[in-house]
Coordinates of C-alpha atoms and ligand atoms in Angstrom, one line a residue:
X1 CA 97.1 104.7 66.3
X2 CA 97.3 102.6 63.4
X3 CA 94.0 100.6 63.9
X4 CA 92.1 104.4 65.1
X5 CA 93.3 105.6 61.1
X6 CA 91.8 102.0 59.6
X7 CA 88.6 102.6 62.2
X8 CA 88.5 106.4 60.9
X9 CA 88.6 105.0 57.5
X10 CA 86.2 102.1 57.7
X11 CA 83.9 104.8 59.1
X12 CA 84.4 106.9 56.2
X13 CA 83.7 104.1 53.9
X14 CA 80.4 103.0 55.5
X15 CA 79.3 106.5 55.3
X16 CA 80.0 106.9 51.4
X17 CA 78.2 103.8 50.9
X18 CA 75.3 104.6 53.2
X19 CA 74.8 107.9 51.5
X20 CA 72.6 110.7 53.2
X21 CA 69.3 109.8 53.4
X22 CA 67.7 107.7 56.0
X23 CA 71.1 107.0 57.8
X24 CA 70.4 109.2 60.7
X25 CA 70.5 107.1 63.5
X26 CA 70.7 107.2 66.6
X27 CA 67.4 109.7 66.6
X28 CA 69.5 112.3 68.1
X29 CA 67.6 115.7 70.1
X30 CA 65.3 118.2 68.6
X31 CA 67.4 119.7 66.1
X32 CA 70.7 118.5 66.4
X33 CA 72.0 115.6 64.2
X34 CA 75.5 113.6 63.5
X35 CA 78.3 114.7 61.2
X36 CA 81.0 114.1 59.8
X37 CA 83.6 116.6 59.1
X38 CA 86.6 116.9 56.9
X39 CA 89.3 119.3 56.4
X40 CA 89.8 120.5 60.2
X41 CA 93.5 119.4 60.8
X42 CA 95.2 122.0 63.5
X43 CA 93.4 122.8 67.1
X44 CA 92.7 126.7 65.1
X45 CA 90.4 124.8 62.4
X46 CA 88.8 122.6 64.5
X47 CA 88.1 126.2 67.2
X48 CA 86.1 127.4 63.9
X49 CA 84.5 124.1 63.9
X50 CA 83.8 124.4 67.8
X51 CA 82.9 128.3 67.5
X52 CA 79.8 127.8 65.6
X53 CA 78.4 125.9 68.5
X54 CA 78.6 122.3 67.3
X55 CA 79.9 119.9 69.6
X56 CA 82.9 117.8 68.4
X57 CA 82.3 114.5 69.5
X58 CA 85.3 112.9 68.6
X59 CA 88.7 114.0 66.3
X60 CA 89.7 110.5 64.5
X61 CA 92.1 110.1 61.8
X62 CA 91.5 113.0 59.8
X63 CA 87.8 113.6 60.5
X64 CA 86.2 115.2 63.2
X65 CA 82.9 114.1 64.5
X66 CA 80.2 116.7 65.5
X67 CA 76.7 116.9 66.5
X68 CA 75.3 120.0 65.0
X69 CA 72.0 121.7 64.4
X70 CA 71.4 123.3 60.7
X71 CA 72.7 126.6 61.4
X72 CA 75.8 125.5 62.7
X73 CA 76.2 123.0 59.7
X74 CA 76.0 126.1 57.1
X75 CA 78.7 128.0 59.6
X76 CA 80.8 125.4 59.3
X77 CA 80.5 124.8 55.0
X78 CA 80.9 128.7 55.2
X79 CA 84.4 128.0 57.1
X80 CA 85.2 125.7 54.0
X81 CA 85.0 122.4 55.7
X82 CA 82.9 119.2 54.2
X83 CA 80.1 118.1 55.9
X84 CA 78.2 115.0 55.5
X85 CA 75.9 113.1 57.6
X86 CA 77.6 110.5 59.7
X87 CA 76.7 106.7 59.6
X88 CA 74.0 105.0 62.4
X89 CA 75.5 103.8 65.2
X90 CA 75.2 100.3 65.1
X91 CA 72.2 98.9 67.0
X92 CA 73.0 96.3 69.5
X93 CA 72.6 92.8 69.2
X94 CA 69.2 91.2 70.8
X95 CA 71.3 89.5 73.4
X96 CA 73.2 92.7 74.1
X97 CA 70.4 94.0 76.4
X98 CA 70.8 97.3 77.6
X99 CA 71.1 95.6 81.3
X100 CA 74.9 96.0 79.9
X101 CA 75.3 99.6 81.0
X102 CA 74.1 100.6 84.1
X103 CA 70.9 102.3 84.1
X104 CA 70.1 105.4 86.8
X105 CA 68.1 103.0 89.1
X106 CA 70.9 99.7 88.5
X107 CA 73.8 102.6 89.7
X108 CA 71.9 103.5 92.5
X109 CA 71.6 99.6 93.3
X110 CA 75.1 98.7 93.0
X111 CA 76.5 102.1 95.0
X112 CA 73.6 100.7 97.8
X113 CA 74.8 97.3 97.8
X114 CA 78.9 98.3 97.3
X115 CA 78.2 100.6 100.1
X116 CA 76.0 98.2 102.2
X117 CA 79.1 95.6 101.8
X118 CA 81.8 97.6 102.7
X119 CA 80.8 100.2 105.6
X120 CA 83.7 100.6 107.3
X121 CA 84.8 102.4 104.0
X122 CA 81.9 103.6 102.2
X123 CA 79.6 106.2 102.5
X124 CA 76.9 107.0 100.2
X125 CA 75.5 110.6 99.8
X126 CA 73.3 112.8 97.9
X127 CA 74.8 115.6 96.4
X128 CA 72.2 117.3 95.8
X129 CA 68.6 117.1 93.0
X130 CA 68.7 117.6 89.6
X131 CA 66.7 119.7 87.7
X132 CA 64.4 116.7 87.5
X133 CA 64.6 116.1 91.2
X134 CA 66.4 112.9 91.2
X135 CA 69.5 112.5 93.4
X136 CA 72.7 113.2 92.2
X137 CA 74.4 110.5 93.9
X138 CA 78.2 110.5 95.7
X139 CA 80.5 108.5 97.4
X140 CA 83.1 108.7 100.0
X141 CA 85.6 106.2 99.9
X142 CA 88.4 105.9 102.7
X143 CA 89.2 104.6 106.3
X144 CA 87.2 105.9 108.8
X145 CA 84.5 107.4 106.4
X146 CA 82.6 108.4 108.8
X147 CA 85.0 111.1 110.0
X148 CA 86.2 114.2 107.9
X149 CA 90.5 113.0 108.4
X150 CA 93.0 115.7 107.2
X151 CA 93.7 113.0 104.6
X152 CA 94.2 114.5 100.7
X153 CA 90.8 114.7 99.0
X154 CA 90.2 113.3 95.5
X155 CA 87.0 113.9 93.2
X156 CA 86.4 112.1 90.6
X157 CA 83.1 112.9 88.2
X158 CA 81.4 111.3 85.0
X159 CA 78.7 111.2 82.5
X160 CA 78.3 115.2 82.9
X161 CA 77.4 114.3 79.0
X162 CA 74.2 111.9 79.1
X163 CA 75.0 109.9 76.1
X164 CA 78.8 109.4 76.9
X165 CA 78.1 105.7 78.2
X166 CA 81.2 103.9 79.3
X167 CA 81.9 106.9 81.7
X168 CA 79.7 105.9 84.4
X169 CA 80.8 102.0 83.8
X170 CA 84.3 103.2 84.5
X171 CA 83.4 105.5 87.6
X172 CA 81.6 102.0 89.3
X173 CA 84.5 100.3 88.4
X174 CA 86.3 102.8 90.3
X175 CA 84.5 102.1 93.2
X176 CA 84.6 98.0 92.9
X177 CA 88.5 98.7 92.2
X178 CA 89.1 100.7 95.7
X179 CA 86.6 98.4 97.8
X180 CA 87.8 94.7 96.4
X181 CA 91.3 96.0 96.2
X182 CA 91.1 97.1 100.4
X183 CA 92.9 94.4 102.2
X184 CA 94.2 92.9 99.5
X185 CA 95.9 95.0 96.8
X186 CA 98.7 96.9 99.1
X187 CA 98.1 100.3 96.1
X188 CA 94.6 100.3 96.9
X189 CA 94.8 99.9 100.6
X190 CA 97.0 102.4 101.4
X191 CA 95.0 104.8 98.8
X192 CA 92.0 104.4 100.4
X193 CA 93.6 104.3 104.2
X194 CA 95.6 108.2 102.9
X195 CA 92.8 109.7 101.0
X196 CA 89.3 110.7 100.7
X197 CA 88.0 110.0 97.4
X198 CA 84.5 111.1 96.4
X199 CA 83.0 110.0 93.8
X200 CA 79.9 111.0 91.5
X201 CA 79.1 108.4 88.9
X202 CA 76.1 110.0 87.4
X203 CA 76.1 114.1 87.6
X204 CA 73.5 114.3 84.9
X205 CA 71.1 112.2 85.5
X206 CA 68.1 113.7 83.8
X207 CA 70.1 113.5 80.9
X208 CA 71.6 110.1 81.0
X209 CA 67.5 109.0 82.0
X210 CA 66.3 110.8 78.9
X211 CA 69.3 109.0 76.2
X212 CA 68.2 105.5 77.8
X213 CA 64.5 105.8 77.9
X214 CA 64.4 105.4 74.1
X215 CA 62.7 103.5 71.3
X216 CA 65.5 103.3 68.6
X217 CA 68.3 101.5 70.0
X218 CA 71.0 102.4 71.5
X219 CA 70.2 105.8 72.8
X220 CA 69.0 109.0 72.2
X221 CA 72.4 110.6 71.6
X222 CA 71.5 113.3 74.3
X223 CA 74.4 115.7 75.5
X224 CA 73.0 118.2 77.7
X225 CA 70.5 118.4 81.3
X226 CA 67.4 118.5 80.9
X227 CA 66.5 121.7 81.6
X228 CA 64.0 124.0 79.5
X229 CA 65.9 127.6 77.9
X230 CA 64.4 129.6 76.2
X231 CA 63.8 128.3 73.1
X232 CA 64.5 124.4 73.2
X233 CA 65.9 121.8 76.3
X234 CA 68.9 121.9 77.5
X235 CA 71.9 123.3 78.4
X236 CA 75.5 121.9 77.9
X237 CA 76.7 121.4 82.3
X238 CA 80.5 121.6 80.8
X239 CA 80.0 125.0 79.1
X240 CA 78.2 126.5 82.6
X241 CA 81.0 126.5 85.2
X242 CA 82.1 130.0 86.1
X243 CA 85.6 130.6 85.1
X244 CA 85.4 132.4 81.9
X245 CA 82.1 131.0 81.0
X246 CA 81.5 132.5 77.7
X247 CA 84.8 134.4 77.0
X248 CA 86.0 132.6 74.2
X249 CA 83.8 131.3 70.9
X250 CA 84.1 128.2 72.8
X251 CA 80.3 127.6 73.6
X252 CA 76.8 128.7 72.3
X253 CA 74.0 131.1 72.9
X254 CA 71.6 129.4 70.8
X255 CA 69.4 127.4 72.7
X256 CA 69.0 124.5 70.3
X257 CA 72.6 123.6 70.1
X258 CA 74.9 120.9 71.7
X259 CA 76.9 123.5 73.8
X260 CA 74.1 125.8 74.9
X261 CA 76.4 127.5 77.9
X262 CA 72.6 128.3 79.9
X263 CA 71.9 131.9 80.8
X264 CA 74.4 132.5 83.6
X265 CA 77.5 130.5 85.4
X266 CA 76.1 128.1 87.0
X267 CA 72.7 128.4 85.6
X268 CA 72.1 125.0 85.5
X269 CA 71.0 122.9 88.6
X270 CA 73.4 120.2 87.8
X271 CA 76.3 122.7 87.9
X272 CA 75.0 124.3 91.1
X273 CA 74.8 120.7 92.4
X274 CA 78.9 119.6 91.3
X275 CA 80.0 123.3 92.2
X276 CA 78.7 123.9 95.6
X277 CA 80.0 120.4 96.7
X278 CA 83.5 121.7 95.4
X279 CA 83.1 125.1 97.2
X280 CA 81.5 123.1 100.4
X281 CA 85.2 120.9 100.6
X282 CA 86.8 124.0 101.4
X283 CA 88.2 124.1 105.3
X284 CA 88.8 127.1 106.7
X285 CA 89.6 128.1 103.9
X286 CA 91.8 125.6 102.4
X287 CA 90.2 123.8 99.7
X288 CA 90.8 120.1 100.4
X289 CA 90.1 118.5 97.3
X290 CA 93.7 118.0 95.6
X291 CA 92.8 116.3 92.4
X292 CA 89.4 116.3 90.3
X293 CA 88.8 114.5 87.5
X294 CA 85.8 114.5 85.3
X295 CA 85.3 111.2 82.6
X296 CA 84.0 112.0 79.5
X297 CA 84.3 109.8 75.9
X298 CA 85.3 109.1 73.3
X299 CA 88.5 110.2 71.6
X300 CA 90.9 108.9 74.5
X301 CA 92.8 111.7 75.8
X302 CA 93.9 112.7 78.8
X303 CA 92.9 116.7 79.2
X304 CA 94.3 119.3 81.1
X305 CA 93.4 123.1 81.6
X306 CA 93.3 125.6 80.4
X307 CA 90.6 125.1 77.8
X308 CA 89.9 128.2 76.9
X309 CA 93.5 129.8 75.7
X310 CA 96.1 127.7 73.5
X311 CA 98.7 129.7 75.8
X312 CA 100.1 127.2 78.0
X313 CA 100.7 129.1 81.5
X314 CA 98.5 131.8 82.4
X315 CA 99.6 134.9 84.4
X316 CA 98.4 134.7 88.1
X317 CA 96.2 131.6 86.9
X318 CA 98.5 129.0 85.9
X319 CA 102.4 129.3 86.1
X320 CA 105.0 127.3 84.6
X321 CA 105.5 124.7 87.6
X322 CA 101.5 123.9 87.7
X323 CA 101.6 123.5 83.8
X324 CA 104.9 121.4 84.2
X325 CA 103.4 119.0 87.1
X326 CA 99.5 119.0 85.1
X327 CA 101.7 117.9 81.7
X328 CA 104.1 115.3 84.2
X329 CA 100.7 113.9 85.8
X330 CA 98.9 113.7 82.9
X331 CA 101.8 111.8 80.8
X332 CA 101.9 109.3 83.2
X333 CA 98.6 108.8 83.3
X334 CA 98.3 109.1 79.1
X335 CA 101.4 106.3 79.6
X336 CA 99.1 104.0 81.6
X337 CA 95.6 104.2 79.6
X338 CA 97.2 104.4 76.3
X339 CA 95.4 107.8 75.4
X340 CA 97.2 111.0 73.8
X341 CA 98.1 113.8 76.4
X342 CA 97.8 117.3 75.8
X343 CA 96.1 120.7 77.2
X344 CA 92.6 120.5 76.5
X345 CA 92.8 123.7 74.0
X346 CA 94.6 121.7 71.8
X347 CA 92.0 120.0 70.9
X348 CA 89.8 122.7 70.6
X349 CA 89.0 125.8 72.3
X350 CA 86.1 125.2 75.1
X351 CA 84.5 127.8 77.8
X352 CA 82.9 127.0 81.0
X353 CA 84.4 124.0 81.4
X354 CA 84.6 121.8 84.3
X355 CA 88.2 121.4 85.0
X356 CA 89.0 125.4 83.8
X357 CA 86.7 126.2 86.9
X358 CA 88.2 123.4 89.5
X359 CA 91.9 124.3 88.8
X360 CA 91.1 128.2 87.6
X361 CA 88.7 129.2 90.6
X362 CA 89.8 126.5 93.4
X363 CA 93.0 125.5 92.6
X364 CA 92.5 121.4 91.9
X365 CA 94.8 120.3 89.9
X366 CA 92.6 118.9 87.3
X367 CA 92.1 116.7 84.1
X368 CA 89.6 115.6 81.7
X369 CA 89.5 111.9 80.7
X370 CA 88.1 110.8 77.0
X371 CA 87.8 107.3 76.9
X372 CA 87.8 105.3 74.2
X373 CA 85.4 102.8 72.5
X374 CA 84.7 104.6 69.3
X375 CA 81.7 105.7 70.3
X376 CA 79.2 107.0 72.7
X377 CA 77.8 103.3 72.8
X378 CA 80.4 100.8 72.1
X379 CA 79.1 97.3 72.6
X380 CA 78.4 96.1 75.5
X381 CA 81.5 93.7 75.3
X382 CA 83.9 96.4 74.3
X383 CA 82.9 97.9 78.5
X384 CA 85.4 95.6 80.5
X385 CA 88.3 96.1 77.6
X386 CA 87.9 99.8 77.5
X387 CA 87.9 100.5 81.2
X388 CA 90.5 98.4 82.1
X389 CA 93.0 100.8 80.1
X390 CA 92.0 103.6 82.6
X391 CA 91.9 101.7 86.3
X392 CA 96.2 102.3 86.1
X393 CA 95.3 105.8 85.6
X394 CA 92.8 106.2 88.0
X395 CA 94.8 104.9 90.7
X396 CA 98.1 107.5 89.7
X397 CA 95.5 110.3 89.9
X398 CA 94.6 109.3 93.4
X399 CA 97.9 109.0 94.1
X400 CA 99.7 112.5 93.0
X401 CA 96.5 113.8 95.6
X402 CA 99.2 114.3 98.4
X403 CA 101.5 116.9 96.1
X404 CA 101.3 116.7 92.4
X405 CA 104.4 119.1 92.5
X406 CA 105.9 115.7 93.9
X407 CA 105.5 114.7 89.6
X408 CA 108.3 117.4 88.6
X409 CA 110.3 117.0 91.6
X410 CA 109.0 120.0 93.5
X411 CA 107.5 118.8 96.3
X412 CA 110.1 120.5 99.4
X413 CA 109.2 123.7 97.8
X414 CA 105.3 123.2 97.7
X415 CA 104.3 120.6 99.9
X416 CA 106.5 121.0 102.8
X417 CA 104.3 120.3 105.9
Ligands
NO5_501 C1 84.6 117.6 75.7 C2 86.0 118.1 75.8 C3 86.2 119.2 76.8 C4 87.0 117.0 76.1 C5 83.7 118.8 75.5 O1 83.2 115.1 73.2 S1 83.1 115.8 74.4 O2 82.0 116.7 74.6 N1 83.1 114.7 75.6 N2 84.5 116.7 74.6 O3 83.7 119.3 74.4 O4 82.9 119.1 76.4
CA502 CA1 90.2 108.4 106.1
CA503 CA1 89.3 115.8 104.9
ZN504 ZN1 81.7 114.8 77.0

């Protein structure tokens, strides 16, 4: 916590002394450009912040980040908050290639090869096209992939948000953890003998193709798909899921802006795409996937519904022993990665999220990573530190699959076969 206030600090320093012109770097999308915000201090202020449509990047020290297009700047000076722009990312090294982060056609290569090397447990799939038409790619991982077992399903998702770079790093390693681990780590073996994990390293894919393919370094600081609306590109895939999608302030109608929430639930192809595979793991009419996670960076929390109330339980949606076992499961995990727990509201309110659909229409218990590395493109040598905080987690997500009522002691009253 102590070196995130001197980062938060050193940040605010290089942005005094880098003053406001010319320091707008990376060139972010049509519009929309880096802030830093001061004065938001409880989860209400930074709502106001969120409510004009700008998307808060990251809450450190006593800033919040935002990417913002002018309109939603003046909303939020009219709130009384201080805006100013925030400083360049800093461009990597000439050795630093960006070879260091997978790009769309190195994940498909390394889930080909994984899979290729370890049949007996993995299975690649497509999930379905983006908007784009490339293949949003899965993977099932467990014994005997071939066969649909009446094992506990997992999902784990990333890099919904194109710039948010680690999050597909950490989703592969995922996938090297549970393969190298079979046979040889007895956590991983067992996980992968009693579950069936899928797992969808790149969801936006347009997206994350559009940030990389850029001329200033490191990216492109895109958000959203890549879909046209009606007046600029884009639309934000976790403000389009359809569970209260646009009840709450906590997404925009403007087409321009960072949390565009598209035209409908589900307008988005991407959405469709990640949606229908949830709906599709439903067995007569028991929903098999248990857990769902989706990675996201960078303000390292661990996330869980609802997003778009502060209330914490949720008549006929979410009752005080689901809340108890999301909070038990997600300290233990916030114990293990080193990130601050809490229900995703109190960061800031958010509609149309991923995890308020999974848990609020189907039921998953459900969480929301942010991962660290100050930034949407740490170094590439920061990669290897920053996801091994998480692989613990991971694993204890997989885990609580067979009865996360099993974290509050609950598991004869819920999960008695
Ligand atoms: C997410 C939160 C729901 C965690 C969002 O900075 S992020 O965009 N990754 N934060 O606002 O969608
Ligand atoms: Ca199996
Ligand atoms: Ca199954
Ligand atoms: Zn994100």
């Amino acid at each position: 916590m102590l070196s995130l206030i001197a980062a938060a600090s050193a940040f605010a320093v290089a942005a005094a002394l880098s003053g406001t012109a010319g320091a707008a770097e990376p060139s972010p999308s049509e519009g929309s450009q880096r802030y830093v915000v001061t004065g938001p201090k409880t989860a209400a202020q930074r709502s106001q912040v969120a409510s004009t449509g700008a998307a808060i990047d990251a809450v450190r020290g006593g800033a919040v980040e935002v990417s913002a297009i002018p309109s939603e700047v003046r909303a939020i000076k009219r709130f009384g908050f201080t805006v100013r722009r925030a400083p360049a990312e800093p461009a990597p090294g000439p050795s630093a290639s960006a070879a260091s982060y997978h790009t769309f056609a190195e994940m498909q290569q390394e889930v080909d090869s994984v899979t290729a090397a370890y049949p007996q447990i993995t299975r690649k799939f497509v999930v379905g096209k983006s908007y784009e038409g490339r293949d949003i790619i899965g993977i099932k991982i467990s014994d005997n992939v071939g066969t649909d077992e009446n094992e506990p399903e997992v999902l784990v998702i990333a890099n919904i948000h194109a710039r948010e770079r680690l999050t597909a790093e950490q989703a592969l390693d995922y996938l090297g953890q549970l393969t190298k681990g079979y046979g040889t780590d007895s956590t991983v073996t067992n996980l992968v003998n009693n579950r069936e994990i899928y797992l969808m390293p790149m969801v936006n894919p347009d997206g994350q193709v559009y940030d990389m393919t850029s001329d200033t370094q490191p990216g492109r600081s895109w958000r959203k798909n890549r879909q046209p609306n009606p007046t600029s590109t884009g639309t934000d895939l976790n403000r389009n899921f359809a569970y209260k999608w646009g009840c709450c302030n906590g997404s925009s109608t403007s087409g321009a802006s960072e949390t565009y929430r598209g035209t409908g639930p589900e307008s988005a192809t991407e959405t469709k795409v990640i949606a229908n595979f949830v709906r599709s793991r439903k067995v007569n009419g028991k929903q098999q996937l248990k857990m769902f996670l989706d990675i996201h960076s960078y303000s390292e929390l661990v996330l869980w519904p609802f997003g778009f109330t502060y209330n914490d339980t949720v008549p006929g949606a979410l009752d005080a022993d689901q809340e108890a076992a999301h909070r038990k499961i997600g300290q233990e995990m916030a114990a293990i990665n080193g990130f601050r727990p809490e229900q995703s509201s109190d960061l800031y309110i958010t509609d149309g999220t991923t995890d308020d659909w999974t848990w609020g229409d189907q039921r998953i218990f459900s969480y929301t990573f942010e991962l660290g590395g100050n930034s949407f493109y740490p170094p590439p040598s920061a990669i290897e530190r920053e996801i091994a905080r998480s692989r613990g987690a991971l694993l204890k997500l997989t885990d609580y699959a067979d009865c996360p009522y099993r974290a509050i002691g609950k598991q004869d009253q819920y999960c008695a076969a």
